[in-house]
CSV table of C-alpha atoms in Angstrom, one decimal:
chain,number,residue,atom,x,y,z
A,1,MET,CA,0.0,0.0,0.0
A,2,ASP,CA,1.5,3.4,-1.0
A,3,ILE,CA,1.6,6.4,1.3
A,4,THR,CA,-1.4,8.1,-0.6
A,5,THR,CA,-3.7,5.2,0.2
A,6,ILE,CA,-2.6,5.1,3.8
A,7,GLU,CA,-3.2,8.9,4.2
A,8,HIS,CA,-6.7,8.3,2.7
A,9,TYR,CA,-7.5,5.8,5.4
A,10,LEU,CA,-6.1,8.1,8.0
A,11,SER,CA,-8.4,10.9,6.8
A,12,ILE,CA,-11.3,8.5,7.3
A,13,GLU,CA,-10.1,7.7,10.8
A,14,ALA,CA,-9.8,11.4,11.6
A,15,SER,CA,-13.4,12.1,10.6
A,16,HIS,CA,-14.5,9.0,12.5
A,17,GLN,CA,-13.0,10.5,15.7
A,18,LEU,CA,-15.3,13.6,15.5
A,19,HIS,CA,-18.4,11.6,16.1
A,20,GLN,CA,-17.4,9.8,19.3
A,21,THR,CA,-18.6,10.6,22.8
A,22,THR,CA,-16.4,11.1,25.9
A,23,LEU,CA,-16.6,7.3,26.6
A,24,PRO,CA,-17.4,4.5,24.2
A,25,SER,CA,-20.5,2.5,24.5
A,26,PRO,CA,-20.2,-0.9,26.3
A,27,SER,CA,-21.3,-2.6,23.1
A,28,ALA,CA,-18.4,-0.9,21.2
A,29,ILE,CA,-15.9,-2.1,23.8
A,30,GLN,CA,-17.3,-5.6,23.6
A,31,ALA,CA,-17.2,-5.6,19.8
A,32,ALA,CA,-13.6,-4.4,19.8
A,33,SER,CA,-12.5,-7.0,22.4
A,34,SER,CA,-14.2,-9.8,20.3
A,35,SER,CA,-12.4,-8.6,17.1
A,36,LEU,CA,-8.9,-9.1,18.5
A,37,PRO,CA,-6.9,-12.1,17.2
A,38,SER,CA,-7.4,-15.2,19.3
A,39,PRO,CA,-4.5,-17.7,19.8
A,40,SER,CA,-7.1,-20.5,19.4
A,41,SER,CA,-8.0,-19.3,15.9
A,42,PRO,CA,-6.5,-21.3,12.9
A,43,THR,CA,-5.7,-17.9,11.3
A,44,TYR,CA,-3.9,-16.5,14.3
A,45,LEU,CA,-0.7,-14.7,13.2
A,46,ASP,CA,-1.6,-14.9,9.5
A,47,SER,CA,-0.7,-11.9,7.4
A,48,HIS,CA,-3.2,-9.2,6.6
A,49,SER,CA,-3.2,-6.5,4.0
A,50,PRO,CA,-2.5,-2.9,5.2
A,51,SER,CA,-6.0,-1.9,4.1
A,52,ALA,CA,-7.5,-4.7,6.2
A,53,THR,CA,-5.5,-3.7,9.2
A,54,ILE,CA,-6.4,-0.1,8.9
A,55,SER,CA,-10.1,-1.0,8.4
A,56,HIS,CA,-10.0,-3.2,11.5
A,57,ILE,CA,-8.3,-0.5,13.7
A,58,THR,CA,-10.6,2.2,12.3
A,59,ASN,CA,-13.9,0.3,12.5
A,60,ASP,CA,-13.4,-2.0,15.5
A,61,ILE,CA,-10.7,-0.5,17.8
A,62,LEU,CA,-11.1,3.3,17.4
A,63,PRO,CA,-14.8,3.4,18.5
A,64,ALA,CA,-13.9,1.6,21.7
A,65,LEU,CA,-11.3,4.1,22.9
A,66,THR,CA,-11.8,6.9,25.5
A,67,GLY,CA,-12.4,10.3,24.0
A,68,GLN,CA,-10.1,12.6,25.9
A,69,SER,CA,-8.8,14.1,22.7
A,70,ARG,CA,-12.3,14.5,21.2
A,71,SER,CA,-14.2,16.0,24.2
A,72,GLY,CA,-13.8,18.8,26.6
A,73,ARG,CA,-15.7,16.7,29.2
A,74,TYR,CA,-13.2,14.0,29.8
A,75,PHE,CA,-12.4,14.8,33.4
A,76,GLY,CA,-10.5,11.7,34.5
A,77,PHE,CA,-6.9,11.2,35.6
A,78,VAL,CA,-5.9,14.8,34.7
A,79,THR,CA,-5.6,13.7,31.1
A,80,GLY,CA,-5.3,16.6,28.7
A,81,GLY,CA,-6.5,16.5,25.1
A,82,VAL,CA,-4.2,16.9,22.1
A,83,GLN,CA,-3.9,20.3,20.4
A,84,PRO,CA,-4.3,19.9,16.6
A,85,ILE,CA,-0.9,21.4,16.0
A,86,ALA,CA,0.6,18.9,18.5
A,87,GLU,CA,-1.1,16.0,16.7
A,88,TRP,CA,0.3,17.2,13.4
A,89,ALA,CA,3.8,17.5,14.9
A,90,ASP,CA,3.5,14.1,16.5
A,91,ASN,CA,2.8,12.6,13.0
A,92,ILE,CA,6.0,14.3,11.8
A,93,VAL,CA,7.9,12.7,14.7
A,94,SER,CA,6.8,9.3,13.5
A,95,ARG,CA,7.5,10.1,9.9
A,96,VAL,CA,11.1,11.3,10.4
A,97,ASP,CA,11.8,8.8,13.2
A,98,GLN,CA,14.5,10.8,15.0
A,99,ASN,CA,16.3,9.0,17.8
A,100,VAL,CA,17.2,11.9,20.0
A,101,GLN,CA,20.0,10.5,22.0
A,102,VAL,CA,23.2,12.3,21.0
A,103,HIS,CA,23.7,16.0,20.4
A,104,LEU,CA,25.0,16.1,16.8
A,105,PRO,CA,24.6,19.6,15.6
A,106,ASP,CA,26.4,18.9,12.3
A,107,GLN,CA,23.9,16.2,11.5
A,108,THR,CA,20.5,17.2,12.9
A,109,VAL,CA,18.8,20.1,14.5
A,110,ALA,CA,16.6,17.8,16.7
A,111,THR,CA,18.4,18.4,20.0
A,112,GLU,CA,18.5,22.2,19.4
A,113,VAL,CA,14.7,22.1,18.9
A,114,GLU,CA,14.4,20.1,22.1
A,115,ASP,CA,16.5,22.6,24.1
A,116,ALA,CA,14.6,25.5,22.6
A,117,ALA,CA,11.3,23.9,23.7
A,118,LEU,CA,12.6,23.5,27.2
A,119,ARG,CA,13.7,27.1,27.4
A,120,MET,CA,10.3,28.2,26.1
A,121,LEU,CA,8.4,26.2,28.6
A,122,ALA,CA,10.5,27.6,31.4
A,123,GLY,CA,9.6,31.0,30.2
A,124,VAL,CA,5.9,30.2,30.0
A,125,LEU,CA,6.1,29.0,33.6
A,126,ARG,CA,7.9,32.2,34.6
A,127,LEU,CA,11.0,30.4,35.6
A,128,GLU,CA,14.3,32.2,35.1
A,129,GLU,CA,15.8,30.2,32.2
A,130,GLY,CA,19.4,30.7,33.3
A,131,ASP,CA,18.7,29.1,36.7
A,132,TRP,CA,17.6,25.7,35.2
A,133,ARG,CA,20.5,24.5,33.1
A,134,GLY,CA,19.7,20.9,33.8
A,135,ARG,CA,16.6,20.3,31.7
A,136,THR,CA,15.2,17.3,29.7
A,137,PHE,CA,12.1,15.7,28.4
A,138,THR,CA,10.8,12.5,30.1
A,139,THR,CA,8.0,10.1,29.6
A,140,GLY,CA,5.9,11.9,32.2
A,141,ALA,CA,5.7,13.1,35.8
A,142,THR,CA,6.6,9.7,37.2
A,143,ALA,CA,9.9,9.6,35.3
A,144,SER,CA,10.5,13.2,36.2
A,145,ASN,CA,10.0,12.4,39.9
A,146,VAL,CA,12.6,9.6,39.5
A,147,LEU,CA,15.0,12.2,38.1
A,148,GLY,CA,14.3,14.6,41.0
A,149,LEU,CA,14.9,12.0,43.7
A,150,ALA,CA,17.9,10.6,41.9
A,151,CYS,CA,19.5,14.1,41.7
A,152,GLY,CA,18.5,14.8,45.3
A,153,ARG,CA,20.0,11.6,46.4
A,154,GLU,CA,23.2,12.4,44.4
A,155,THR,CA,23.5,15.8,46.1
A,156,ILE,CA,22.5,15.3,49.7
A,157,ILE,CA,24.7,12.2,50.1
A,158,GLY,CA,27.5,13.4,47.8
A,159,ARG,CA,28.2,16.5,49.7
A,160,ARG,CA,29.0,14.4,52.8
A,161,ILE,CA,31.4,12.0,50.9
A,162,PRO,CA,35.1,12.9,51.6
A,163,ASP,CA,36.8,14.6,48.7
A,164,GLY,CA,38.3,12.3,46.2
A,165,GLU,CA,36.2,9.2,47.0
A,166,GLY,CA,33.8,9.6,44.1
A,167,THR,CA,30.1,10.2,43.6
A,168,VAL,CA,27.0,8.3,44.5
A,169,GLY,CA,26.5,7.3,40.9
A,170,ASP,CA,30.0,5.9,40.8
A,171,LEU,CA,30.1,4.3,44.3
A,172,GLY,CA,26.6,3.0,44.6
A,173,LEU,CA,24.1,3.9,47.3
A,174,LEU,CA,25.3,1.6,50.1
A,175,ARG,CA,29.0,2.4,49.8
A,176,ALA,CA,28.3,6.1,49.4
A,177,CYS,CA,26.2,6.2,52.5
A,178,ARG,CA,28.9,4.4,54.5
A,179,LEU,CA,31.5,6.8,53.4
A,180,ALA,CA,29.2,9.8,54.1
A,181,GLY,CA,28.3,8.5,57.5
A,182,ILE,CA,24.6,8.4,56.6
A,183,ASP,CA,22.3,5.8,58.2
A,184,ASP,CA,19.1,6.7,56.4
A,185,VAL,CA,17.5,8.9,53.7
A,186,GLN,CA,14.1,10.4,54.1
A,187,VAL,CA,11.6,12.1,51.7
A,188,LEU,CA,9.5,14.6,53.5
A,189,THR,CA,6.2,15.4,51.9
A,190,SER,CA,2.4,16.0,52.4
A,191,ALA,CA,-0.2,14.1,50.4
A,192,GLY,CA,2.5,13.2,48.0
A,193,HIS,CA,1.5,11.6,44.7
A,194,SER,CA,1.8,7.8,44.6
A,195,SER,CA,4.5,8.1,42.0
A,196,LEU,CA,6.8,9.7,44.6
A,197,SER,CA,6.8,6.4,46.5
A,198,LYS,CA,7.4,4.5,43.3
A,199,ALA,CA,10.3,6.8,42.4
A,200,SER,CA,11.7,6.3,45.9
A,201,SER,CA,11.7,2.6,45.4
A,202,ILE,CA,13.4,2.9,41.9
A,203,VAL,CA,16.3,5.1,43.1
A,204,GLY,CA,17.0,2.8,46.1
A,205,LEU,CA,15.6,4.9,48.9
A,206,GLY,CA,12.6,2.6,49.4
A,207,ARG,CA,8.9,3.4,49.6
A,208,GLY,CA,9.2,3.5,53.4
A,209,SER,CA,11.5,6.5,53.1
A,210,VAL,CA,8.5,8.7,52.2
A,211,ILE,CA,7.2,10.4,55.3
A,212,GLN,CA,3.9,12.2,55.2
A,213,LEU,CA,3.9,15.5,57.3
A,214,PRO,CA,0.4,17.0,56.8
A,215,LEU,CA,-0.4,20.2,58.7
A,216,SER,CA,-3.8,18.7,59.7
A,217,SER,CA,-6.3,16.0,58.9
A,218,GLU,CA,-8.7,18.6,57.5
A,219,GLU,CA,-6.1,20.0,55.1
A,220,PRO,CA,-3.7,17.1,54.5
A,221,TRP,CA,-2.2,18.6,51.4
A,222,LYS,CA,-0.5,21.4,53.4
A,223,LEU,CA,3.0,20.7,54.5
A,224,ASP,CA,3.8,21.1,58.2
A,225,LEU,CA,6.9,23.2,58.1
A,226,ASN,CA,7.6,22.8,61.8
A,227,ALA,CA,7.5,19.0,61.5
A,228,VAL,CA,9.8,19.3,58.5
A,229,GLU,CA,12.3,21.2,60.6
A,230,GLU,CA,12.2,18.6,63.3
A,231,HIS,CA,12.8,15.8,60.9
A,232,LEU,CA,15.7,17.6,59.3
A,233,GLN,CA,17.5,17.6,62.6
A,234,ARG,CA,17.6,13.8,62.8
A,235,PRO,CA,21.3,12.8,63.1
A,236,GLY,CA,22.8,10.6,60.4
A,237,VAL,CA,19.9,11.2,58.1
A,238,ALA,CA,19.9,12.9,54.7
A,239,SER,CA,16.7,14.6,53.5
A,240,ILE,CA,14.7,15.4,50.4
A,241,ILE,CA,11.8,17.7,50.8
A,242,ALA,CA,9.1,16.9,48.1
A,243,VAL,CA,6.5,19.7,47.7
A,244,SER,CA,3.2,18.9,46.0
A,245,ILE,CA,2.2,21.8,43.8
A,246,GLY,CA,-1.2,20.4,42.9
A,247,GLU,CA,-2.4,17.5,45.2
A,248,VAL,CA,-4.1,14.8,43.2
A,249,ASN,CA,-7.5,14.8,44.9
A,250,THR,CA,-8.1,18.5,45.6
A,251,GLY,CA,-5.6,20.2,43.4
A,252,ARG,CA,-4.4,22.3,46.3
A,253,PHE,CA,-0.9,23.3,47.1
A,254,ALA,CA,1.4,22.0,49.9
A,255,VAL,CA,2.8,25.5,50.5
A,256,GLN,CA,0.9,28.8,50.7
A,257,GLY,CA,3.4,30.9,48.7
A,258,LEU,CA,6.7,32.7,48.8
A,259,GLU,CA,7.0,32.9,52.6
A,260,ASP,CA,6.7,29.2,53.0
A,261,MET,CA,9.2,28.5,50.2
A,262,GLN,CA,11.7,31.0,51.6
A,263,ARG,CA,11.5,29.2,54.9
A,264,LEU,CA,11.9,25.8,53.3
A,265,ARG,CA,14.9,27.1,51.3
A,266,ALA,CA,16.6,28.4,54.5
A,267,LEU,CA,16.0,25.0,56.2
A,268,ALA,CA,17.3,23.1,53.2
A,269,ASP,CA,20.4,25.2,53.1
A,270,LYS,CA,21.0,24.9,56.8
A,271,TYR,CA,20.6,21.1,56.9
A,272,GLY,CA,21.9,20.2,53.5
A,273,ALA,CA,18.5,19.0,52.1
A,274,TRP,CA,17.2,19.0,48.5
A,275,ILE,CA,13.9,20.6,47.6
A,276,HIS,CA,11.9,18.8,44.8
A,277,ILE,CA,8.7,20.3,43.4
A,278,ASP,CA,6.2,17.8,42.1
A,279,GLY,CA,4.3,20.3,39.9
A,280,ALA,CA,2.9,17.9,37.3
A,281,PHE,CA,-0.2,20.1,36.7
A,282,GLY,CA,-0.3,22.6,39.5
A,283,ILE,CA,2.8,24.5,38.3
A,284,PHE,CA,0.8,25.6,35.2
A,285,ALA,CA,-1.0,28.1,37.5
A,286,ARG,CA,2.1,30.2,37.0
A,287,ALA,CA,1.2,30.5,33.3
A,288,LEU,CA,-2.2,32.1,34.1
A,289,GLU,CA,-2.6,35.8,33.4
A,290,LYS,CA,-1.7,37.9,36.5
A,291,THR,CA,-5.2,39.3,37.1
A,292,GLN,CA,-7.4,39.5,40.2
A,293,GLU,CA,-9.3,36.5,39.0
A,294,PHE,CA,-6.3,34.3,39.5
A,295,GLU,CA,-4.5,36.3,42.2
A,296,THR,CA,-4.7,33.6,44.9
A,297,LEU,CA,-3.4,30.9,42.6
A,298,HIS,CA,-0.4,33.0,41.7
A,299,LYS,CA,0.3,33.5,45.4
A,300,ARG,CA,0.2,29.8,46.0
A,301,VAL,CA,2.9,29.1,43.3
A,302,GLU,CA,5.2,32.0,44.2
A,303,GLY,CA,8.6,30.8,45.3
A,304,VAL,CA,8.7,27.6,43.2
A,305,GLU,CA,11.8,29.0,41.6
A,306,LEU,CA,13.6,28.5,45.0
A,307,ALA,CA,13.5,24.7,44.6
A,308,ASP,CA,16.3,22.5,43.4
A,309,SER,CA,14.3,20.5,40.9
A,310,ILE,CA,10.9,20.6,39.3
A,311,THR,CA,8.6,18.0,37.7
A,312,VAL,CA,6.2,19.1,34.9
A,313,ASP,CA,3.8,16.9,33.0
A,314,GLY,CA,3.4,18.0,29.3
A,315,HIS,CA,0.6,15.5,28.4
A,316,LYS,CA,-1.6,17.1,31.0
A,317,LEU,CA,-2.2,20.9,30.8
A,318,LEU,CA,0.2,21.6,27.8
A,319,ASN,CA,-2.1,19.3,25.9
A,320,VAL,CA,0.5,17.4,23.9
A,321,PRO,CA,0.3,13.6,23.1
A,322,TYR,CA,1.2,10.9,25.4
A,323,ASP,CA,3.9,10.6,26.5
A,324,CYS,CA,5.6,13.8,27.5
A,325,GLY,CA,7.0,15.0,30.8
A,326,VAL,CA,9.7,17.6,31.6
A,327,PHE,CA,12.3,17.8,34.3
A,328,PHE,CA,14.2,20.9,35.5
A,329,THR,CA,17.1,21.2,37.8
A,330,ARG,CA,19.7,23.9,38.4
A,331,THR,CA,22.8,22.2,37.1
A,332,ALA,CA,23.3,19.9,34.1
A,333,SER,CA,26.3,18.3,36.0
A,334,THR,CA,24.0,16.8,38.6
A,335,LEU,CA,22.0,15.1,36.0
A,336,GLN,CA,25.1,13.9,34.2
A,337,SER,CA,26.6,12.6,37.5
A,338,VAL,CA,23.6,10.2,37.7
A,339,PHE,CA,22.7,9.4,34.1
A,340,ALA,CA,25.9,9.6,32.1
A,341,ASN,CA,26.9,6.7,29.9
A,342,PRO,CA,30.6,5.9,30.6
A,343,ASN,CA,33.0,4.3,28.2
A,344,ALA,CA,30.9,4.7,25.1
A,345,ALA,CA,32.9,6.7,22.6
A,346,TYR,CA,30.4,6.1,19.8
A,347,LEU,CA,27.7,8.0,21.8
A,348,SER,CA,29.8,11.1,22.3
A,349,SER,CA,29.0,14.5,20.8
A,350,SER,CA,31.6,17.1,20.0
A,351,ALA,CA,33.8,18.6,22.7
A,352,GLN,CA,32.5,22.0,21.8
A,353,ALA,CA,28.8,21.1,22.3
A,354,THR,CA,26.8,23.5,24.4
A,355,ILE,CA,23.8,21.2,24.7
A,356,PRO,CA,24.3,17.9,26.6
A,357,SER,CA,23.3,14.7,24.8
A,358,PRO,CA,19.9,13.6,26.1
A,359,LEU,CA,21.1,10.1,26.8
A,360,ASN,CA,23.5,11.5,29.5
A,361,ILE,CA,20.9,13.5,31.4
A,362,GLY,CA,17.9,11.1,31.5
A,363,ILE,CA,16.7,7.5,31.8
A,364,GLU,CA,16.5,6.4,28.2
A,365,ASN,CA,19.3,5.9,25.8
A,366,SER,CA,16.8,5.5,23.0
A,367,ARG,CA,13.9,8.0,23.0
A,368,ARG,CA,11.2,9.4,20.9
A,369,TRP,CA,11.5,13.0,19.8
A,370,ARG,CA,8.7,14.0,22.1
A,371,ALA,CA,9.9,17.6,22.1
A,372,LEU,CA,8.5,18.5,18.7
A,373,PRO,CA,4.8,18.5,19.7
A,374,ALA,CA,5.6,20.6,22.8
A,375,TYR,CA,7.6,23.0,20.6
A,376,ALA,CA,4.7,23.3,18.2
A,377,VAL,CA,2.2,24.1,20.9
A,378,LEU,CA,4.6,26.6,22.6
A,379,LEU,CA,5.4,28.3,19.4
A,380,THR,CA,1.8,28.5,18.2
A,381,GLU,CA,0.1,29.4,21.4
A,382,GLY,CA,2.8,31.3,23.3
A,383,ARG,CA,2.2,32.4,26.8
A,384,PRO,CA,-1.1,34.3,25.9
A,385,GLY,CA,-2.7,31.3,24.2
A,386,ILE,CA,-1.7,28.8,26.9
A,387,ALA,CA,-3.0,31.3,29.5
A,388,ARG,CA,-6.4,31.5,27.7
A,389,SER,CA,-6.7,27.8,27.6
A,390,LEU,CA,-5.8,27.5,31.3
A,391,ALA,CA,-8.3,30.2,32.2
A,392,ARG,CA,-11.1,28.3,30.5
A,393,MET,CA,-10.2,25.2,32.5
A,394,THR,CA,-10.2,27.2,35.7
A,395,ARG,CA,-13.5,28.9,35.0
A,396,LEU,CA,-15.2,25.6,34.2
A,397,SER,CA,-13.8,24.1,37.4
A,398,ARG,CA,-15.0,27.0,39.5
A,399,GLY,CA,-18.4,26.9,37.8
A,400,VAL,CA,-18.8,23.2,38.7
A,401,ALA,CA,-17.8,24.0,42.3
A,402,ARG,CA,-20.4,26.8,42.5
A,403,TYR,CA,-23.1,24.4,41.3
A,404,LEU,CA,-22.0,21.7,43.9
A,405,GLY,CA,-21.8,24.3,46.7
A,406,LYS,CA,-25.4,25.3,46.1
A,407,SER,CA,-26.8,21.8,45.3
A,408,GLU,CA,-29.1,20.0,47.8
A,409,HIS,CA,-27.7,16.7,46.4
A,410,TYR,CA,-23.9,17.1,46.8
A,411,ASP,CA,-21.2,18.2,49.2
A,412,LEU,CA,-18.3,20.1,47.8
A,413,LEU,CA,-15.0,18.9,49.2
A,414,PRO,CA,-12.9,19.8,51.1
A,415,SER,CA,-15.1,21.8,53.5
A,416,GLY,CA,-14.0,24.9,55.3
A,417,ALA,CA,-11.5,27.5,54.1
A,418,GLY,CA,-10.0,25.0,51.6
A,419,ALA,CA,-13.3,25.0,49.6
A,420,GLN,CA,-13.0,28.7,48.8
A,421,GLU,CA,-13.5,29.3,45.0
A,422,ASP,CA,-10.3,31.3,44.5
A,423,GLU,CA,-8.3,28.3,45.7
A,424,ILE,CA,-9.6,26.2,42.8
A,425,PHE,CA,-7.4,25.7,39.8
A,426,MET,CA,-8.6,22.7,37.7
A,427,ILE,CA,-9.7,19.9,40.1
A,428,VAL,CA,-13.1,19.7,42.0
A,429,LEU,CA,-13.7,17.1,44.6
A,430,PHE,CA,-17.2,16.1,45.8
A,431,ARG,CA,-19.6,13.4,47.0
A,432,ALA,CA,-23.3,12.7,47.0
A,433,ARG,CA,-25.1,13.4,50.3
A,434,ARG,CA,-27.2,10.3,50.0
A,435,LYS,CA,-25.0,7.3,50.9
A,436,GLU,CA,-26.8,5.0,48.4
A,437,THR,CA,-26.2,7.5,45.6
A,438,ASN,CA,-22.6,8.1,46.6
A,439,GLU,CA,-21.8,4.4,46.5
A,440,VAL,CA,-22.6,4.3,42.7
A,441,LEU,CA,-22.0,8.0,41.9
A,442,VAL,CA,-19.0,7.6,39.6
A,443,GLU,CA,-20.5,4.7,37.8
A,444,LYS,CA,-23.8,6.5,37.2
A,445,ILE,CA,-22.1,9.6,35.9
A,446,ASN,CA,-19.8,7.7,33.6
A,447,ASP,CA,-22.7,5.6,32.3
A,448,THR,CA,-24.1,8.7,30.6
A,449,ARG,CA,-21.0,8.5,28.3
A,450,GLU,CA,-21.2,12.3,28.0
A,451,MET,CA,-18.7,13.1,30.7
A,452,TYR,CA,-16.1,11.1,32.5
A,453,ILE,CA,-14.8,11.4,36.1
A,454,SER,CA,-12.6,9.3,38.3
A,455,GLY,CA,-13.4,7.9,41.7
A,456,THR,CA,-11.3,8.4,44.8
A,457,SER,CA,-11.7,8.5,48.5
A,458,TRP,CA,-11.6,11.4,50.9
A,459,GLN,CA,-11.3,11.0,54.7
A,460,GLY,CA,-12.2,7.3,54.5
A,461,GLU,CA,-15.3,7.7,52.3
A,462,LYS,CA,-15.9,7.4,48.6
A,463,ALA,CA,-15.7,10.6,46.6
A,464,ALA,CA,-15.7,11.8,43.0
A,465,ARG,CA,-13.2,14.0,41.2
A,466,VAL,CA,-13.6,16.3,38.2
A,467,ALA,CA,-10.2,17.1,36.6
A,468,VAL,CA,-10.6,19.7,33.9
A,469,SER,CA,-7.5,19.6,31.7
A,470,SER,CA,-8.5,19.8,28.0
A,471,TRP,CA,-7.9,22.8,25.7
A,472,LYS,CA,-11.4,22.0,24.3
A,473,VAL,CA,-13.4,23.1,27.3
A,474,ASP,CA,-16.2,25.5,26.8
A,475,PRO,CA,-17.0,27.0,30.3
A,476,GLU,CA,-20.6,27.8,29.4
A,477,GLN,CA,-21.7,24.9,27.3
A,478,ASP,CA,-19.8,22.2,29.2
A,479,LEU,CA,-21.1,23.5,32.5
A,480,LYS,CA,-24.7,23.1,31.3
A,481,VAL,CA,-24.0,19.5,30.5
A,482,VAL,CA,-22.2,18.8,33.8
A,483,GLU,CA,-25.0,20.3,35.8
A,484,ALA,CA,-27.6,18.4,33.8
A,485,VAL,CA,-25.7,15.1,34.3
A,486,LEU,CA,-25.2,15.6,38.0
A,487,THR,CA,-28.8,16.6,38.5
A,488,THR,CA,-30.3,13.7,36.7
A,489,VAL,CA,-28.0,11.2,38.4
A,490,ALA,CA,-28.9,12.7,41.9
A,491,GLU,CA,-32.6,12.5,41.0
A,492,GLY,CA,-32.3,9.0,39.6
A,493,LYS,CA,-33.4,10.0,36.1
A,494,SER,CA,-32.1,9.1,32.7
A,495,PHE,CA,-29.8,11.6,31.0
A,496,ASP,CA,-30.5,12.9,27.5
A,497,ILE,CA,-27.9,15.0,25.9
A,498,ALA,CA,-30.5,16.3,23.4
A,499,ALA,CA,-32.4,17.9,26.2
A,500,VAL,CA,-29.4,20.2,27.1
A,501,ALA,CA,-29.8,23.5,25.3
């Protein structure tokens, strides 16, 4: 099959996408599952024509996929949609098939484009570009958290190793700790994302090293700075402070702003700790316009620039395709100390290179050119366009919160001061007041197939979470649909999208 025929089928597939709802129907999922090759079939692993394969994927599989890229009302898992320009760029990535591993400026511009995208993103997030010389693309926030803890581990242990003995990356964790006189490493956080514990396991600290220090049970996302200071004083213990900028259930922030970050910076400097920001989605509040509407959010993310490393998730609020994450730290040498490939001359770039080869500052040696879709969005939208998209997400989230706050059927969570509208960025947490309804709330909402939310728990009881993260959101029209869905579910009625004006 020639490329023209394939592109014809792709155009059919693209038009097919436009008619799908937020979630596929159960019958579509069952049909797709039944269409998959069966090992018991006599034709299993037989060859098929490209046109037959494309037809199968288009007609059977595509209708059974979730619609986060086709609907502004996919509110689950903080999954952004895909900007059209990013989709186009991602197709280019597949066509040219660059393996962005070594900086080879005489052979390809790929690594320069990647570095330009990283600098542009730092600018959109109002980070001083010169302060974040260690920067790279990753597969997502989990991988970026791995990099953050690895760099933190390298630094907090390394500074206690006697001169001339080597680095943690060279020595290994056990020998390095012995030479440094360290008995334990702790990761101090509050309502840290589950990937933080996973990252701690991967880098050899152990899931048990993650210590939760919430300010209170009512506001568990807030970091207790007094408790942090007490833990930093433990003898023979090296520390990483992991700050959640956007807690997964409420979207709230572990610190209240610049004053808290200044105190953490002073404590980290005094006790030799590393500050890592898990800002997967919350850090994008820094890209909102600096208006009164978003004043509180800007206050909450002031001082992020005082940290040592930052996690960003591109396939969330930047709305580029899976997978895409970003990691920032202050020095490229810290990344290279952990991730450099030794004794591989064939992987070397020129001695005059000003951009480090990606394989020496990240996990993968072979990696997709995931920078190009991000570059395309950053170049097309700029800070103003991204700010407008984020503003729409915030306004829809706050509209949903207002409806819930006034509803006789639902409780907006968390209660108290934390439920104030100006604290809401793009996540809304709630539950049904009737226990019977609350037990099946998420299922009933998702059964409408017109909006999708994820279930969670809050203070020991079931809860539901709306995570607004698509560039497609329409604050007025989508709010009408959300209100209609939530009202009909609470009243035990059937939902009809045609009845929503």
